[in-house]
Short mmCIF file of C-alpha atoms and ligand atoms in Angstrom, two decimals:
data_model
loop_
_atom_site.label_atom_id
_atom_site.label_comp_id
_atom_site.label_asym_id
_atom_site.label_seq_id
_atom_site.Cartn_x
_atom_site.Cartn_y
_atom_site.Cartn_z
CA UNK A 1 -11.35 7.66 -19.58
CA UNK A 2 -10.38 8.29 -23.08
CA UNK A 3 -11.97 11.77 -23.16
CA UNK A 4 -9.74 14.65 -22.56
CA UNK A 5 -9.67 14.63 -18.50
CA UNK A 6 -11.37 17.94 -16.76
CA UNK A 7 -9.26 18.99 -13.72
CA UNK A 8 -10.54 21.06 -10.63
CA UNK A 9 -7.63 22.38 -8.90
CA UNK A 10 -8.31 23.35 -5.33
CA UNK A 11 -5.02 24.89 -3.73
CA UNK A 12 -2.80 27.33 -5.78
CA UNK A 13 0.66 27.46 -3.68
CA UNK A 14 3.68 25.52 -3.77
CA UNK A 15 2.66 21.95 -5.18
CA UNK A 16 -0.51 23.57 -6.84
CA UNK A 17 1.54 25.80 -9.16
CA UNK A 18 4.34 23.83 -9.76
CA UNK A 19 1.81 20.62 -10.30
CA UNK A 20 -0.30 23.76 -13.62
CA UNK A 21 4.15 24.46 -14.65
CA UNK A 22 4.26 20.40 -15.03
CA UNK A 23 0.85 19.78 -16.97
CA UNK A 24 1.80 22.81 -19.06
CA UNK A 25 5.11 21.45 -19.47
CA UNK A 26 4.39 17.51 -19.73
CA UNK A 27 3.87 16.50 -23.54
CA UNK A 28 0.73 13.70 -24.04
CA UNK A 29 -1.06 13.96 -21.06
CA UNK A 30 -4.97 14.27 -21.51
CA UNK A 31 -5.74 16.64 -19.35
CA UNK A 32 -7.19 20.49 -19.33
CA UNK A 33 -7.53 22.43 -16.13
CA UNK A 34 -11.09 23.73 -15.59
CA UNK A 35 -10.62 26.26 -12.42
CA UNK A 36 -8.31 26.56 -9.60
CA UNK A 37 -9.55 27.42 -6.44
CA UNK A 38 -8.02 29.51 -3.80
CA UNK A 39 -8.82 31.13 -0.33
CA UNK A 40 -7.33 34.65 -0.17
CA UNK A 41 -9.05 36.86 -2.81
CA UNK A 42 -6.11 39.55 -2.60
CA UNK A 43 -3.16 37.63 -3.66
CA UNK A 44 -1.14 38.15 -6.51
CA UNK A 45 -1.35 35.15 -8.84
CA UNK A 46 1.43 34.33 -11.74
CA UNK A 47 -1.59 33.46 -14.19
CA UNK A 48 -5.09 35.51 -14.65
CA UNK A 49 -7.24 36.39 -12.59
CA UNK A 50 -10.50 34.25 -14.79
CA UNK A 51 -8.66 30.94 -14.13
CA UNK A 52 -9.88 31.46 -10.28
CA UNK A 53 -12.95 30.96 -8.04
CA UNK A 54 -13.26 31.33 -4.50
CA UNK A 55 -15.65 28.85 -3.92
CA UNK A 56 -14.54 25.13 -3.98
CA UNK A 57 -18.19 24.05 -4.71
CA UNK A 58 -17.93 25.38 -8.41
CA UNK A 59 -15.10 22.94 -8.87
CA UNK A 60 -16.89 19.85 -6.50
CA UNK A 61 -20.16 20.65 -7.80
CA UNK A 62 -19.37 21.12 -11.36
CA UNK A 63 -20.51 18.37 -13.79
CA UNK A 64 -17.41 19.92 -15.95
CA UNK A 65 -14.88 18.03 -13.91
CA UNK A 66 -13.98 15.05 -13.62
CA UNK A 67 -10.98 15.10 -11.17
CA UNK A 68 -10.66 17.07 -8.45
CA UNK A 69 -7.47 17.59 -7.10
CA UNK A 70 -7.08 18.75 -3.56
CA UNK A 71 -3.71 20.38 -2.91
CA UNK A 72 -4.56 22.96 0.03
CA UNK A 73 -2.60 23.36 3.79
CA UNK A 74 -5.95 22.75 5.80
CA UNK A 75 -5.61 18.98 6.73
CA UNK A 76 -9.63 19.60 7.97
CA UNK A 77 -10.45 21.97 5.31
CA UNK A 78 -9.11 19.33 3.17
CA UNK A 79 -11.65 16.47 4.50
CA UNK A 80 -14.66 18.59 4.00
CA UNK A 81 -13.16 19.03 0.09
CA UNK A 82 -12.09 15.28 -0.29
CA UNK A 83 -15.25 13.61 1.25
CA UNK A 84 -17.42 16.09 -0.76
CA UNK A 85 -15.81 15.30 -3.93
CA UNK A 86 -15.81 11.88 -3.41
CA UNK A 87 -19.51 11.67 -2.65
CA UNK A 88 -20.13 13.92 -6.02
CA UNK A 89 -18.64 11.00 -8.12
CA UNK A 90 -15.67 12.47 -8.46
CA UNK A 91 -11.99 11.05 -8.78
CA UNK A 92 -9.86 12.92 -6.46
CA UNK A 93 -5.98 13.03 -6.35
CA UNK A 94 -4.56 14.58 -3.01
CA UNK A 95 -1.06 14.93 -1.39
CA UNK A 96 -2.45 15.83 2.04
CA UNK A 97 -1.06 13.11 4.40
CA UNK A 98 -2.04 13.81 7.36
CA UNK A 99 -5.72 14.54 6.16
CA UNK A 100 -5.35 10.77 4.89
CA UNK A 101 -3.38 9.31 7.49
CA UNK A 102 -6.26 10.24 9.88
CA UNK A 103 -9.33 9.62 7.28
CA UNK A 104 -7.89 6.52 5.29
CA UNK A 105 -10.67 3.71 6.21
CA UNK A 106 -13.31 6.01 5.79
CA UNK A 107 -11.96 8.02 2.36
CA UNK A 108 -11.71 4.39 1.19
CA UNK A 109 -14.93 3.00 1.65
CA UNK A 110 -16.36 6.44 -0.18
CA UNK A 111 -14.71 5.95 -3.02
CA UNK A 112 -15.85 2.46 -3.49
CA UNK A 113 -19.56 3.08 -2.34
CA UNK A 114 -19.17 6.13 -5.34
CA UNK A 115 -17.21 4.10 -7.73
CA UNK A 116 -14.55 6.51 -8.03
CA UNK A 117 -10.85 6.87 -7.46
CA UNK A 118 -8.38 8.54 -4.73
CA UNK A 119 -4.89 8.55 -5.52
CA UNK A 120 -2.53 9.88 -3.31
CA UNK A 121 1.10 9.16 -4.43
CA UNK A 122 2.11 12.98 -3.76
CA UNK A 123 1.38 12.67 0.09
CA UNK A 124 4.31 10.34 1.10
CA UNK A 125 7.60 11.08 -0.13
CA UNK A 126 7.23 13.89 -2.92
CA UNK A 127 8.67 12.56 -6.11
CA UNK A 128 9.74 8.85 -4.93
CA UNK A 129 6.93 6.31 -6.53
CA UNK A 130 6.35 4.30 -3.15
CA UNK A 131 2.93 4.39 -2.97
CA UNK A 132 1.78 2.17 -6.33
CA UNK A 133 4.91 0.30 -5.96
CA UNK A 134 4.27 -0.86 -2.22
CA UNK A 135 0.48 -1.92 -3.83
CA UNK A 136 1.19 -2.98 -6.67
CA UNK A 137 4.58 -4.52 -7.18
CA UNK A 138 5.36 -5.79 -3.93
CA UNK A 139 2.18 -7.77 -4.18
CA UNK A 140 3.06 -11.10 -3.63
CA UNK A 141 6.30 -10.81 -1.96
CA UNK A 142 6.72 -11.01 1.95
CA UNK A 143 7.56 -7.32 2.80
CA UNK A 144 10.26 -7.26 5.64
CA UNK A 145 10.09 -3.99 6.36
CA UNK A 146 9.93 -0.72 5.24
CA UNK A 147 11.52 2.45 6.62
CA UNK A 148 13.62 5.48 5.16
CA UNK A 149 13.87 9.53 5.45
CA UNK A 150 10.10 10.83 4.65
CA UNK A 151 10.37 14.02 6.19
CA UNK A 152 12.72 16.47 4.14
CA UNK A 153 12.65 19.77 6.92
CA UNK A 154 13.94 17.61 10.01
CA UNK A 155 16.48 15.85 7.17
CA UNK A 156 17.83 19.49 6.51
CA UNK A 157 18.25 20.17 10.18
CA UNK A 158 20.67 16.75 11.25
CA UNK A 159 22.67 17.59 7.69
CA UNK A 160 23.07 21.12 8.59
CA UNK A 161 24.14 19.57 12.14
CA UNK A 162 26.10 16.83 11.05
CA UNK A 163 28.21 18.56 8.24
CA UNK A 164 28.15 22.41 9.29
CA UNK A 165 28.02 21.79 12.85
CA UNK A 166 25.08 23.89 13.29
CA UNK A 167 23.49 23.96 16.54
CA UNK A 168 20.15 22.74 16.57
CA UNK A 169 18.08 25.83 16.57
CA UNK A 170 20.59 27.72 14.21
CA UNK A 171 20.06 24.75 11.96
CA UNK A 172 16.26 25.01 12.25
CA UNK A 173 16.00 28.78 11.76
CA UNK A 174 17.94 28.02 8.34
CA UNK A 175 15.32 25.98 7.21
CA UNK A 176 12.56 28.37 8.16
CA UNK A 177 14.56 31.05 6.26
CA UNK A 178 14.46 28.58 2.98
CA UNK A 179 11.12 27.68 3.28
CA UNK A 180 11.63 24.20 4.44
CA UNK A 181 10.40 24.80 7.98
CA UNK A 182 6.89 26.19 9.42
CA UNK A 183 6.97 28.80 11.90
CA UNK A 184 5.45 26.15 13.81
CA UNK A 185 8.13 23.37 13.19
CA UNK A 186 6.09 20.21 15.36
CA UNK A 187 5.03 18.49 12.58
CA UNK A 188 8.15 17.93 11.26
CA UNK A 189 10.89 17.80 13.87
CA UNK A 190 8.23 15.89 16.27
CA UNK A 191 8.04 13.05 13.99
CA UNK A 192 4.20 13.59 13.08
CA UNK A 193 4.04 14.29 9.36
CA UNK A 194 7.04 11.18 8.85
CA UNK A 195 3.92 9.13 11.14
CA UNK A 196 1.60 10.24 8.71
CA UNK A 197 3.50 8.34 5.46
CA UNK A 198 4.27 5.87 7.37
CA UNK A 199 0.37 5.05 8.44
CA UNK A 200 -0.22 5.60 4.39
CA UNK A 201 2.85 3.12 3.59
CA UNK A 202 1.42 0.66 6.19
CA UNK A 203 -1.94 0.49 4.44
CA UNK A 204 -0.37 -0.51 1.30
CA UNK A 205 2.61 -2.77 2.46
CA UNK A 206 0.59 -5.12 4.89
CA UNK A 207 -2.73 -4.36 4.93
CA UNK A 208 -3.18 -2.12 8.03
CA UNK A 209 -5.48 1.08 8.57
CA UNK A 210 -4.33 2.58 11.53
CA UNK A 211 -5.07 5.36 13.36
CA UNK A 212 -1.89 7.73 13.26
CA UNK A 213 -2.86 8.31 17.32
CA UNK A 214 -1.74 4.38 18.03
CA UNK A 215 1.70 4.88 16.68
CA UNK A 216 4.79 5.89 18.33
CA UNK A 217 6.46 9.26 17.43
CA UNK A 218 9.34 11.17 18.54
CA UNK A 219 11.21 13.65 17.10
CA UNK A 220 14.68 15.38 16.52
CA UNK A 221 13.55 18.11 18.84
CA UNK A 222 15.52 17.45 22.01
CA UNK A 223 18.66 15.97 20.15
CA UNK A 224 21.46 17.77 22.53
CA UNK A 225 24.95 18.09 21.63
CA UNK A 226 26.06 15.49 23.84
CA UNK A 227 23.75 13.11 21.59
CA UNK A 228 25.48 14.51 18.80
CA UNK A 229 28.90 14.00 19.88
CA UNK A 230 28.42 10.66 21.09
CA UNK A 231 26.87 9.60 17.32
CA UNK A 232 30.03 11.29 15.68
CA UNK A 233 32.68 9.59 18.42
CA UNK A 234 31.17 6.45 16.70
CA UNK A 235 31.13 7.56 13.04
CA UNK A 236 27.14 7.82 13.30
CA UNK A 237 24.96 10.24 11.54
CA UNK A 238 21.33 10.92 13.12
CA UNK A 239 18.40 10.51 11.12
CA UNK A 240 14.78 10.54 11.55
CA UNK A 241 13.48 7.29 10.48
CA UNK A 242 9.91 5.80 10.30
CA UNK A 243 10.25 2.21 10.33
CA UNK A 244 7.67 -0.65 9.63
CA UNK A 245 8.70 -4.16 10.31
CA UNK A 246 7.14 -7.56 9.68
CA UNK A 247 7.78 -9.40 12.90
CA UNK A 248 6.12 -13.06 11.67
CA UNK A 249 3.28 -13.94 9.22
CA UNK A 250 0.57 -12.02 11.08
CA UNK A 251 2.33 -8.88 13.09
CA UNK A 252 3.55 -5.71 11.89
CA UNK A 253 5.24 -3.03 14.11
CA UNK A 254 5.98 0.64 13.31
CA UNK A 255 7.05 3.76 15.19
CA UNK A 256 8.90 6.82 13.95
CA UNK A 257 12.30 7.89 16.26
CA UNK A 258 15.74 9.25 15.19
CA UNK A 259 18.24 6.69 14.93
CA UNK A 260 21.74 5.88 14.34
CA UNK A 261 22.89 5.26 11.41
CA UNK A 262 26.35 4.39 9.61
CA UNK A 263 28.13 4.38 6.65
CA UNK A 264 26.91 1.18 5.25
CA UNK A 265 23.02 2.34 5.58
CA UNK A 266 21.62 3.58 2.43
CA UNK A 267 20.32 6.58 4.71
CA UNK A 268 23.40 7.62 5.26
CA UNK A 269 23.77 9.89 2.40
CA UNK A 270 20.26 10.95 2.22
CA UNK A 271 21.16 14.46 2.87
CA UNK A 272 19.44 17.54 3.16
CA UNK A 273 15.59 17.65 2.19
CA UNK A 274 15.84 14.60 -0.17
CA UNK A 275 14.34 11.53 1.12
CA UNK A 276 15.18 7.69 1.04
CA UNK A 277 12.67 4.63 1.39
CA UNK A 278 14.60 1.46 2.09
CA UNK A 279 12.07 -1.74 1.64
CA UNK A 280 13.50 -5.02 2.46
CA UNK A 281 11.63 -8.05 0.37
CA UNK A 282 12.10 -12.06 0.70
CA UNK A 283 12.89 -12.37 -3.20
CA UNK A 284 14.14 -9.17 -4.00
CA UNK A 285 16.22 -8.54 -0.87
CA UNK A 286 16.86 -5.01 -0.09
CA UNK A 287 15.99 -2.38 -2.42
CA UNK A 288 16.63 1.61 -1.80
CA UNK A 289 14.39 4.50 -3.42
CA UNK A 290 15.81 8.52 -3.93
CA UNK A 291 15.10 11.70 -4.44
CA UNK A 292 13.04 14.92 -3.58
CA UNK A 293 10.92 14.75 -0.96
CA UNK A 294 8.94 18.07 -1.58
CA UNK A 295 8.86 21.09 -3.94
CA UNK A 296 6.55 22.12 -6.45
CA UNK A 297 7.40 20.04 -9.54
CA UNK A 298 9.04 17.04 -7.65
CA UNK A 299 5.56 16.80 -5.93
CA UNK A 300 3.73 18.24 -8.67
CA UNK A 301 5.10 15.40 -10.67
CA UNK A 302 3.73 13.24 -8.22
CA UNK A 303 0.34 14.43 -8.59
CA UNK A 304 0.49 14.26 -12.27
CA UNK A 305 1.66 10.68 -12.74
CA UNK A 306 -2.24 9.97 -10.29
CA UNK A 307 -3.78 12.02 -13.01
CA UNK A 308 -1.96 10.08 -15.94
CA UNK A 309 -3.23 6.75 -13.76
CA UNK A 310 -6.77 7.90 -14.13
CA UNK A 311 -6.82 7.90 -17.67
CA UNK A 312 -6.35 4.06 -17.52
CA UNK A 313 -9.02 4.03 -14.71
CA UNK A 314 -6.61 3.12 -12.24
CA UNK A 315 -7.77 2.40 -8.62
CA UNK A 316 -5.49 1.13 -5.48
CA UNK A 317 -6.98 -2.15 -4.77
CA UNK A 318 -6.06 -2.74 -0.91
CA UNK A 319 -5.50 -6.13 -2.49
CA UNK A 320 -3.31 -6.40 1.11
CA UNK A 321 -6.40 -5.37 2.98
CA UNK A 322 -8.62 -7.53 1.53
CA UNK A 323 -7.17 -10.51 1.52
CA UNK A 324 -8.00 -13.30 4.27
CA UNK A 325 -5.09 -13.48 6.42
CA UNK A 326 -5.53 -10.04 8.28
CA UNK A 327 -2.04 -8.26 9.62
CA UNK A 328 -2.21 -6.67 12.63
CA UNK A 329 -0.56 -4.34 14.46
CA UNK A 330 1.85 -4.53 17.50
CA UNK A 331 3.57 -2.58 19.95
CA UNK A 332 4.48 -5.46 22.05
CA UNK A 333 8.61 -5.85 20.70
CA UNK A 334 11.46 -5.10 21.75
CA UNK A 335 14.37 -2.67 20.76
CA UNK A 336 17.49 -1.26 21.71
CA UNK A 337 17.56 2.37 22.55
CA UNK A 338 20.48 4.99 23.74
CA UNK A 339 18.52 7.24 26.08
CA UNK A 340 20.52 10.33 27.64
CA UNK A 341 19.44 11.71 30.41
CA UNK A 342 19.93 14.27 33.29
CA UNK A 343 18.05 13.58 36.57
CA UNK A 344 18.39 9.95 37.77
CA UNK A 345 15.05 10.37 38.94
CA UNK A 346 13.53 9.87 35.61
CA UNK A 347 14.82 6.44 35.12
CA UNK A 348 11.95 5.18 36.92
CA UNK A 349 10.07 5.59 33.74
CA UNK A 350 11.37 3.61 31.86
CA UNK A 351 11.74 -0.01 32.64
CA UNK A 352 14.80 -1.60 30.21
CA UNK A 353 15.04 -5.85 29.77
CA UNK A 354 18.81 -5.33 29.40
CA UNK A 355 21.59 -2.62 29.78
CA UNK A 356 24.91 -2.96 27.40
CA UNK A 357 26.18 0.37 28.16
CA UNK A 358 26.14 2.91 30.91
CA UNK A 359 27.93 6.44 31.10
CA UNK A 360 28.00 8.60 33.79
CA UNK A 361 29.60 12.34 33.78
CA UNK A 362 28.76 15.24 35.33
CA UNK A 363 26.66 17.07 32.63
CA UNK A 364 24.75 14.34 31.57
CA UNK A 365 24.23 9.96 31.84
CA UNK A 366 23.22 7.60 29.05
CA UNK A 367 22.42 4.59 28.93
CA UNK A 368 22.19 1.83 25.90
CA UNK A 369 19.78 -0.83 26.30
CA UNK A 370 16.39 -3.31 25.56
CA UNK A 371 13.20 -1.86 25.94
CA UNK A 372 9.71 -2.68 24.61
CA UNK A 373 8.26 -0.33 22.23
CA UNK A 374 4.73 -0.99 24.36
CA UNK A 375 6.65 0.68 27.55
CA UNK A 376 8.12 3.73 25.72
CA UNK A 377 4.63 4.81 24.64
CA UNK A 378 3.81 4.72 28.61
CA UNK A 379 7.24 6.56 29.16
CA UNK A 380 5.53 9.16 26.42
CA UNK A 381 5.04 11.75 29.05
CA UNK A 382 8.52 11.87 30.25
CA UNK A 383 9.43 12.08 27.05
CA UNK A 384 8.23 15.30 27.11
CA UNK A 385 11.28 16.42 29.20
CA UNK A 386 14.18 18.42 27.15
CA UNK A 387 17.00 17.11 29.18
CA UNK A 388 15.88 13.56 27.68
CA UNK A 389 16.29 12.21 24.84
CA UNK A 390 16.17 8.58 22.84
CA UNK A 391 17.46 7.32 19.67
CA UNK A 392 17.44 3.96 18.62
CA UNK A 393 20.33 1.96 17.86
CA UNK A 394 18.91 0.27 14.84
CA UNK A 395 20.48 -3.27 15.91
CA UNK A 396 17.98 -5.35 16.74
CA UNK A 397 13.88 -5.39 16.47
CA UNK A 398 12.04 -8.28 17.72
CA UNK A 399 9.09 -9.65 19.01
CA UNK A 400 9.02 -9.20 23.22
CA UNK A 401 9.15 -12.42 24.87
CA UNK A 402 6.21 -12.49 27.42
CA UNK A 403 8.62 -13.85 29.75
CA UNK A 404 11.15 -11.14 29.98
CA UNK A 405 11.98 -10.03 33.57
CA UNK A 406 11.73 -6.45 33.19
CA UNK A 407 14.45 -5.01 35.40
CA UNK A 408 13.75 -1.32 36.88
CA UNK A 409 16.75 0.59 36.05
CA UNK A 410 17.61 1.30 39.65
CA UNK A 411 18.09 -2.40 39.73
CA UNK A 412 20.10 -2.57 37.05
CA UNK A 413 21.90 0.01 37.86
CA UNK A 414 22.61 -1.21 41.69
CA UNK A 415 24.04 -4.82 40.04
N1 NAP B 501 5.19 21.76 -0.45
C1 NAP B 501 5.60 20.53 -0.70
O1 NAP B 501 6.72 20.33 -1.17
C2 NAP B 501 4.68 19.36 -0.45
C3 NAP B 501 5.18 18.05 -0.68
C4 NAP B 501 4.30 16.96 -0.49
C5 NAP B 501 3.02 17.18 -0.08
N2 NAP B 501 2.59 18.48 0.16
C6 NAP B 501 1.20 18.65 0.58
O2 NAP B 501 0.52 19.34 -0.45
C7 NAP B 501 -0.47 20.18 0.10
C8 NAP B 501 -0.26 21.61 -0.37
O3 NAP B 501 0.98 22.09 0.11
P1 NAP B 501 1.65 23.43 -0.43
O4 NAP B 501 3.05 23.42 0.07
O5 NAP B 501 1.42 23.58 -1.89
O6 NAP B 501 0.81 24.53 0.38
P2 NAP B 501 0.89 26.12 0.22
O7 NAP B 501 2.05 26.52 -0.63
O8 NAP B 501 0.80 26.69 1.57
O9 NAP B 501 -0.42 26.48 -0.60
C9 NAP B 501 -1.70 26.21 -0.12
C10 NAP B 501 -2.74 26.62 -1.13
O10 NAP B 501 -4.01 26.19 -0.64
C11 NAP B 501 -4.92 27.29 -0.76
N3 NAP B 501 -5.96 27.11 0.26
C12 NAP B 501 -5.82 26.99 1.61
N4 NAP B 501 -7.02 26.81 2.19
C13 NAP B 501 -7.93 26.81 1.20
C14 NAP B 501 -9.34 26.67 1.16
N5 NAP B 501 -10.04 26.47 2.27
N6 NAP B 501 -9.95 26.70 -0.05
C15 NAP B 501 -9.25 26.90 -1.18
N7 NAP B 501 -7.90 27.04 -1.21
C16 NAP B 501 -7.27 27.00 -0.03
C17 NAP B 501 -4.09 28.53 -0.58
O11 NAP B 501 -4.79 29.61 -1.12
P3 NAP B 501 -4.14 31.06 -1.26
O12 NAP B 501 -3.17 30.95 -2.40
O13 NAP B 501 -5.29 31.93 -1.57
O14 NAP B 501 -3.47 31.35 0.05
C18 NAP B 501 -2.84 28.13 -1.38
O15 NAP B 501 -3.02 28.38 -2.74
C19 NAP B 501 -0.39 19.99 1.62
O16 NAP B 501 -1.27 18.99 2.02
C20 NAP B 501 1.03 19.51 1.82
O17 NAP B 501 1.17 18.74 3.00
C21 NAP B 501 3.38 19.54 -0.01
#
């Protein structure tokens, strides 16, 4: 595209007007907005009032435009706009993660049956460049792993705990007060919209379209102070970290939990809503990525480097996808958890292959040990349960042997 590039912007809020302040802003970028499209016909806008339509078909349907770019809070809204676009022969940028994280096989096989681009980069990670580098530069390098801070809101919570010794829902009314939290807070502090980037960073670090429903998540929500005080006792910060792992030439594993982590892990000073993305190569060892994780011109800088890409006609290839030797995914590893607890009777759920520490007192019990990632997701109901709650130590990863003898914890506990 050498032409002057026609933009239909659907979604006007935080990352829509801070994406026009950027273009406005940015200095050689071919681009022109065309419309902006919006939902609620009564609210005050910071430019006029003929830049606007209501109707996202003027933008989809337009033979004007040549990009659309899809930056509204309706994940499903968001598929009907995406999928429509796509289908029109339109390149489409987006930053809506979950929308992809759910849609990703099928949103790519539209836009090569239409010959046309999605770019995403905005969706994981605000301002860090993750996506294109995962796809592009880590191409022919054995990816260890991959894992960080991708969610900026439950970030701002475990600082606000960690260094103002905030309780937990003090710390998350703050962030609803700044505008970092929802009034409905699950997708963050449950560990879904971190699962979302990490099912987008998994496509384009091994290969692997998964469903976001296959993959482990738990949150910061139950977090309790005796978790907290046990991580600072050890000189631990908490952080929620979505981690994909390479286990040999063919597996992959991922999950999203909080973990423990200490001074000498980049993630350590990842504070506030600023995010981190640690990727660990063969050749080019361990490599650590910064900065804002949301916002509207972090993000909206996002969005407009995907626009800048079009002008060179730049597509992700999936080269990872594509290529012979499939990846696949695996829950069947083992980790090391700390898992606090109240009632003894819940122990029955989950069934540990070793135990380094136990602690019994009064107001609460934990207990340090192996588990496989395959029998927490059946312990996911129980999980459920405030008085529990499990973080992972962050030592060890590896594949489960199939010939562990798994040891109930009432035997373990009786030896
Ligand atoms: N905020 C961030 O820092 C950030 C960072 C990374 C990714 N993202 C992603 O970027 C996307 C946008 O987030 P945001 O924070 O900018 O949201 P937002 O501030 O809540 O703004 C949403 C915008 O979408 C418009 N909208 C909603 N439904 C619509 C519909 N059916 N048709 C047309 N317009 C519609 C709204 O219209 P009205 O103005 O009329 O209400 C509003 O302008 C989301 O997918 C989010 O996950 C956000």
């Amino acid at each position: 595209m050498n032409k002057t590039i026609k933009l239909g912007l659907i979604g006007f809020g935080v990352v829509g007007q801070g994406l026009y302040d950027v273009l406005n802003k940015a200095k050689g970028i071919n681009a022109d907005v065309y419309k902006i499209c919006v939902k609620d016909r009564n609210k005050r806008r910071t430019i006029p009032d003929f830049h606007f339509t209501y109707d996202a078909e003027d933008i989809i349907e337009s033979p004007e435009v040549d990009v659309v770019v899809e930056i509204i809070n309706d994940s499903d809204e968001a598929y009907k706009i995406v999928t429509a676009a796509l289908k029109n022969g339109k390149h489409v940028v987006t930053a809506n993660k979950k929308m992809l994280a759910e849609h990703l096989a099928e949103l790519v096989e539209l836009q090569q049956k239409h010959n046309v681009s999605l770019l995403y980069e905005a969706s994981t990670c605000g301002a860090i460049p993750i996506i294109r580098n995962l796809e592009e530069y880590y191409d022919n390098e054995l990816l260890y792993s991959v894992c960080g801070i991708f969610n900026g809101t439950s970030n701002f919570i475990l600082t606000k705990i960690f260094d103002e010794n905030l309780s937990y829902g003090v710390a998350l009314k703050q962030a609803q007060d700044l505008g970092f939290a929802e009034t409905d807070p699950t997708s963050d502090v449950g560990g879904f919209d971190a699962k979302y980037k990490l099912c987008i960073v998994a496509a384009h670090a091994y290969g692997l379209f998964l469903n976001p429903k296959e993959v482990f998540n738990y949150g910061i929500e139950h977090l309790s102070d005796h978790d907290i005080r046990y991580a600072r006792e050890k000189g631990f910060k908490i952080k929620l970290v979505p981690t994909a792992v390479k286990l040999n030439e063919k597996q992959v594993t991922l999950f999203v939990m909080p973990q423990f982590v200490g001074k000498d892990n980049y993630l350590y000073n990842v504070d506030n809503e600023n995010n981190g993305v640690i990727v660990e190569a063969a050749f080019a060892d361990k490599q650590f990525f910064y900065g804002k994780g949301a916002g509207g011109h972090p993000t909206g800088s996002a969005v407009l480097s995907d626009i800048s890409a079009l002008t060179y006609a730049y597509r992700y290839e999936y080269k990872k996808y594509l290529q012979e030797e499939k990846t696949s995914y695996t829950t069947d590893i083992e980790l090391e958890i700390y898992l606090k607890y109240e009632d003894e009777k819940d122990l029955k759920n989950f069934k540990f292959n070793s135990i380094s520490e136990k602690h019994f007192a009064p107001t609460h019990n934990y207990i340090i040990g192996t588990i496989t990632l395959s029998d927490l997701i059946k312990a996911k109901e129980v999980l459920n349960n405030k008085t529990i709650s499990i973080i992972n130590t962050g030592r060890s990863i590896v594949l489960a042997k199939k010939d562990t003898v798994k040891k109930s914890l009432a035997d373990a506990i009786l030896k």
